[in-house]
């Protein structure tokens, strides 16, 4: 198995204490900011009754959980802590699902803006409080499909004894055959292609509405256009993360030392930084959410915009 043959070499490589400390500081900053944004979300009833804020909260929770688990895996790998494969499978299931939840949620947020701008008369019906739970459930169901397919190939090719073995935990180490990595790549690229097409089509249609609109409608359309552009940028960052995993999987077969250092570099630049910036940017650029955040941070002293 690819994972077992790489394990001995993998144990020879460790990041420096300074590198690990840097990651922990970044992770703590990100989680604290996310906790602040999530707490602000629950401060106002208008937030958890509005679809776009609910989807924003879903993305925050998804990124926080994913970052926490990935940091745990990073620490386990760096200090050569092995765990049983069955436990690793559970961790990887959650990781795989929520790796997909974030871009799917961004796509759903794009569609919500598309409906708000291009189909304003149906926005209240499609994005009602009754449908919000269904939307969140559908996002998670759709995000679980790639994980189910990948896991079915692992369960079908591994014996029961495999799950009682001890090894370092990473999704790549669970693949027994190379075609399983190719299947994961194909499914991920298909998902991202569909999501990218959805964002581009929504952007084009909103742009047409923005050109034809006037007055307040034109201002609202332009704001929706900027929001969709931001979601497209965030989706692009998710796509870069996807390519990183493919490059790392190839490097693992060639040189485990290079694999380890490239993975650390990718983790900082394409994983931590985007997850640090994108929720903060989205939370600050929304006027209603920004005023609520300022009021919460100032312990109620800020009276700028009394909402909800």
Coordinates of C-alpha atoms in Angstrom, one line a residue:
X1 CA 0.0 0.0 0.0
X2 CA 1.2 3.5 -0.8
X3 CA 0.7 4.8 2.7
X4 CA 2.7 2.0 4.4
X5 CA 5.6 2.2 2.0
X6 CA 5.9 6.0 2.7
X7 CA 5.5 5.8 6.4
X8 CA 9.1 5.0 7.3
X9 CA 10.5 7.8 5.2
X10 CA 7.8 10.2 6.4
X11 CA 8.9 9.7 10.0
X12 CA 12.4 11.0 9.2
X13 CA 11.0 14.4 8.4
X14 CA 9.9 17.0 10.9
X15 CA 9.1 20.7 10.7
X16 CA 11.1 23.1 13.0
X17 CA 9.5 24.3 16.2
X18 CA 9.4 27.8 14.7
X19 CA 7.3 26.6 11.7
X20 CA 4.9 24.7 13.9
X21 CA 4.6 27.7 16.3
X22 CA 3.8 29.9 13.3
X23 CA 1.0 27.6 12.2
X24 CA -0.5 27.5 15.7
X25 CA -0.5 31.3 16.0
X26 CA -2.2 31.6 12.6
X27 CA -4.7 29.0 13.4
X28 CA -5.6 30.6 16.8
X29 CA -6.0 34.0 15.2
X30 CA -8.3 32.6 12.5
X31 CA -10.4 30.6 15.0
X32 CA -10.7 33.6 17.3
X33 CA -11.9 35.8 14.4
X34 CA -14.3 33.2 13.2
X35 CA -15.7 32.7 16.8
X36 CA -16.2 36.5 16.9
X37 CA -18.1 36.5 13.6
X38 CA -20.2 33.4 14.5
X39 CA -21.1 34.9 17.9
X40 CA -22.1 38.1 16.2
X41 CA -24.3 36.1 13.8
X42 CA -26.3 34.7 16.8
X43 CA -26.7 38.1 18.4
X44 CA -29.4 39.3 16.0
X45 CA -32.5 37.4 15.0
X46 CA -32.5 38.9 11.5
X47 CA -29.2 37.1 10.8
X48 CA -30.4 33.5 11.5
X49 CA -33.6 34.2 9.7
X50 CA -32.0 35.4 6.5
X51 CA -30.6 32.9 3.9
X52 CA -27.4 34.8 3.0
X53 CA -26.3 35.2 6.6
X54 CA -27.1 31.5 7.3
X55 CA -24.9 30.5 4.4
X56 CA -22.2 32.8 5.7
X57 CA -22.4 31.1 9.1
X58 CA -22.3 27.7 7.5
X59 CA -19.1 28.6 5.7
X60 CA -17.6 30.0 8.9
X61 CA -18.4 26.8 10.8
X62 CA -17.2 24.6 8.0
X63 CA -13.9 26.4 7.7
X64 CA -13.3 26.4 11.5
X65 CA -14.0 22.7 11.8
X66 CA -11.8 21.9 8.8
X67 CA -9.0 24.1 10.0
X68 CA -9.1 22.5 13.5
X69 CA -9.0 19.0 12.1
X70 CA -6.2 19.8 9.6
X71 CA -4.1 21.4 12.4
X72 CA -4.6 18.2 14.5
X73 CA -3.4 16.1 11.6
X74 CA -0.4 18.4 11.1
X75 CA 0.7 18.0 14.7
X76 CA 0.2 14.3 14.7
X77 CA 2.2 13.9 11.5
X78 CA 5.0 16.3 12.7
X79 CA 5.5 14.4 15.9
X80 CA 5.1 11.0 14.3
X81 CA 2.0 10.0 16.3
X82 CA 0.3 7.0 14.7
X83 CA -3.4 6.1 15.2
X84 CA -5.5 3.2 14.1
X85 CA -6.8 3.4 10.6
X86 CA -10.5 3.2 11.6
X87 CA -10.1 6.5 13.6
X88 CA -8.2 8.0 10.7
X89 CA -11.1 7.1 8.4
X90 CA -13.6 9.0 10.6
X91 CA -11.4 12.1 10.7
X92 CA -10.9 11.9 6.9
X93 CA -14.6 11.5 6.3
X94 CA -15.3 14.8 8.1
X95 CA -12.4 16.5 6.4
X96 CA -13.4 15.3 2.9
X97 CA -17.1 16.4 3.4
X98 CA -16.2 19.8 4.8
X99 CA -13.6 20.4 2.2
X100 CA -16.5 20.3 -0.3
X101 CA -19.0 22.1 1.9
X102 CA -17.2 25.5 1.7
X103 CA -17.1 25.8 -2.1
X104 CA -20.7 24.4 -2.4
X105 CA -21.8 27.0 0.1
X106 CA -20.1 29.8 -1.8
X107 CA -22.0 28.6 -4.9
X108 CA -25.2 28.6 -3.0
X109 CA -24.5 32.2 -1.8
X110 CA -23.9 33.1 -5.4
X111 CA -27.2 31.7 -6.5
X112 CA -28.9 33.5 -3.6
X113 CA -27.5 36.8 -4.9
X114 CA -28.6 35.9 -8.4
X115 CA -32.2 35.3 -7.3
X116 CA -32.2 38.5 -5.3
X117 CA -31.0 40.6 -8.2
X118 CA -32.5 38.8 -11.3
X119 CA -35.6 37.3 -9.7
X120 CA -36.5 39.7 -6.9
X121 CA -40.2 38.7 -6.9
X122 CA -39.4 35.1 -6.2
X123 CA -36.6 35.8 -3.7
X124 CA -38.9 35.8 -0.7
X125 CA -40.4 32.5 -1.7
X126 CA -37.2 30.6 -2.6
X127 CA -35.2 32.0 0.3
X128 CA -37.8 31.8 3.0
X129 CA -37.2 30.7 6.6
X130 CA -38.9 27.4 5.8
X131 CA -36.5 26.6 3.0
X132 CA -33.3 27.6 4.9
X133 CA -33.0 24.3 6.7
X134 CA -33.6 22.4 3.4
X135 CA -30.9 24.5 1.7
X136 CA -28.3 23.7 4.4
X137 CA -29.2 20.0 4.4
X138 CA -29.0 19.9 0.6
X139 CA -25.5 21.5 0.7
X140 CA -24.3 18.8 3.1
X141 CA -25.9 16.0 1.1
X142 CA -24.4 17.2 -2.1
X143 CA -21.0 17.7 -0.4
X144 CA -21.1 14.1 0.9
X145 CA -21.4 12.4 -2.5
X146 CA -17.6 12.6 -3.4
X147 CA -16.7 11.3 0.1
X148 CA -19.2 8.4 -0.2
X149 CA -17.7 7.4 -3.6
X150 CA -14.1 7.6 -2.4
X151 CA -14.8 5.7 0.8
X152 CA -16.7 3.0 -1.1
X153 CA -13.5 2.3 -3.1
X154 CA -11.4 2.1 0.1
X155 CA -13.9 -0.2 1.8
X156 CA -14.1 -2.4 -1.2
X157 CA -10.3 -2.8 -1.6
X158 CA -9.2 -3.1 2.0
X159 CA -9.5 -6.0 4.4
X160 CA -10.9 -5.7 7.9
X161 CA -7.3 -6.2 9.3
X162 CA -6.3 -2.9 7.5
X163 CA -8.5 -0.8 9.9
X164 CA -6.8 -2.1 13.0
X165 CA -3.3 -1.1 11.8
X166 CA -1.5 1.9 13.1
X167 CA -0.2 4.6 10.8
X168 CA 0.1 8.3 10.3
X169 CA -3.2 9.8 9.3
X170 CA -3.7 11.5 5.9
X171 CA -6.2 10.9 3.2
X172 CA -3.4 10.0 0.8
X173 CA -2.3 7.1 3.1
X174 CA -5.7 5.5 2.9
X175 CA -5.5 4.9 -0.9
X176 CA -4.3 1.5 -1.7
X177 CA -4.3 1.9 -5.5
X178 CA -3.2 4.8 -7.7
X179 CA -6.6 4.8 -9.6
X180 CA -8.3 5.8 -6.3
X181 CA -6.3 9.1 -6.3
X182 CA -7.3 9.6 -9.9
X183 CA -10.9 9.0 -9.1
X184 CA -10.8 11.6 -6.3
X185 CA -9.2 14.0 -8.7
X186 CA -11.8 13.5 -11.4
X187 CA -14.7 13.9 -9.0
X188 CA -13.3 17.0 -7.4
X189 CA -12.5 18.6 -10.8
X190 CA -16.1 17.8 -12.0
X191 CA -17.6 19.5 -8.9
X192 CA -15.4 22.6 -9.2
X193 CA -16.1 22.8 -12.9
X194 CA -19.9 22.8 -12.3
X195 CA -19.5 25.4 -9.5
X196 CA -17.3 27.6 -11.5
X197 CA -19.7 27.6 -14.5
X198 CA -22.6 28.4 -12.1
X199 CA -20.7 31.4 -10.6
X200 CA -19.7 32.7 -14.1
X201 CA -23.3 32.4 -15.5
X202 CA -24.7 34.1 -12.4
X203 CA -22.1 36.9 -12.8
X204 CA -22.9 37.5 -16.5
X205 CA -26.7 37.6 -15.8
X206 CA -26.4 40.0 -12.9
X207 CA -24.1 42.2 -15.0
X208 CA -26.8 42.4 -17.6
X209 CA -29.4 43.4 -15.0
X210 CA -26.9 45.9 -13.6
X211 CA -26.5 47.6 -17.0
X212 CA -30.3 47.7 -17.6
X213 CA -31.2 48.9 -14.1
X214 CA -31.4 52.5 -12.8
X215 CA -31.3 54.3 -9.5
X216 CA -31.4 52.2 -6.4
X217 CA -31.9 49.0 -8.5
X218 CA -28.6 49.8 -10.3
X219 CA -26.8 50.2 -7.0
X220 CA -28.2 47.0 -5.6
X221 CA -27.3 45.1 -8.8
X222 CA -23.7 46.5 -8.7
X223 CA -23.4 45.4 -5.1
X224 CA -24.7 41.9 -6.0
X225 CA -22.1 41.9 -8.9
X226 CA -19.2 42.6 -6.5
X227 CA -20.5 39.9 -4.1
X228 CA -20.6 37.3 -6.9
X229 CA -17.1 38.4 -8.0
X230 CA -15.8 37.9 -4.4
X231 CA -17.4 34.4 -4.3
X232 CA -15.7 33.6 -7.6
X233 CA -12.4 34.7 -6.1
X234 CA -12.9 32.5 -3.1
X235 CA -13.9 29.6 -5.3
X236 CA -10.7 30.1 -7.3
X237 CA -8.7 29.9 -4.0
X238 CA -10.5 26.6 -3.3
X239 CA -9.6 25.4 -6.8
X240 CA -5.9 26.2 -6.1
X241 CA -6.1 24.2 -2.9
X242 CA -7.5 21.3 -5.0
X243 CA -4.5 21.5 -7.3
X244 CA -2.1 21.6 -4.3
X245 CA -3.4 18.2 -3.1
X246 CA -2.8 16.7 -6.6
X247 CA 0.8 18.0 -6.7
X248 CA 1.4 16.7 -3.2
X249 CA 0.1 13.3 -4.0
X250 CA 2.5 13.1 -7.0
X251 CA 5.4 14.3 -4.8
X252 CA 4.6 11.7 -2.2
X253 CA 5.5 9.0 -4.7
X254 CA 8.8 10.7 -5.7
X255 CA 10.3 12.3 -2.6
X256 CA 8.7 12.3 0.8
X257 CA 11.0 15.1 2.1
X258 CA 10.0 17.4 -0.7
X259 CA 6.4 16.4 -0.2
X260 CA 6.5 17.4 3.4
X261 CA 8.0 20.8 2.8
X262 CA 5.8 21.6 -0.2
X263 CA 2.7 20.6 1.8
X264 CA 3.7 22.9 4.6
X265 CA 4.2 25.8 2.2
X266 CA 0.9 25.1 0.5
X267 CA -0.8 24.9 3.9
X268 CA 0.3 28.4 4.9
X269 CA -0.1 30.2 1.6
X270 CA -3.2 28.5 0.0
X271 CA -5.0 27.1 3.0
X272 CA -4.5 29.3 6.1
X273 CA -4.3 32.7 4.4
X274 CA -7.5 32.4 2.2
X275 CA -9.5 31.1 5.2
X276 CA -8.2 34.0 7.3
X277 CA -9.1 36.7 4.7
X278 CA -12.3 35.6 3.0
X279 CA -14.6 35.4 6.0
X280 CA -13.2 38.7 7.4
X281 CA -13.7 40.5 4.1
X282 CA -17.2 39.2 3.6
X283 CA -18.2 40.0 7.2
X284 CA -16.8 43.6 7.0
X285 CA -18.2 44.5 3.6
X286 CA -21.8 43.7 4.6
X287 CA -23.1 46.9 6.2
X288 CA -25.7 45.4 8.5
X289 CA -23.3 42.7 9.7
X290 CA -20.5 45.2 10.1
X291 CA -22.6 47.4 12.4
X292 CA -23.7 44.5 14.5
X293 CA -20.0 43.4 14.8
X294 CA -18.9 46.8 15.9
X295 CA -21.8 46.9 18.5
X296 CA -20.8 43.5 19.8
X297 CA -17.1 44.3 20.0
X298 CA -17.8 47.6 21.8
X299 CA -20.0 45.8 24.4
X300 CA -23.1 47.6 23.2
X301 CA -21.6 51.1 23.4
X302 CA -21.7 51.5 19.6
X303 CA -25.2 52.7 18.5
X304 CA -24.4 53.2 14.8
X305 CA -27.2 51.2 13.1
X306 CA -29.9 49.7 15.3
X307 CA -30.9 46.5 13.6
X308 CA -32.9 43.4 14.3

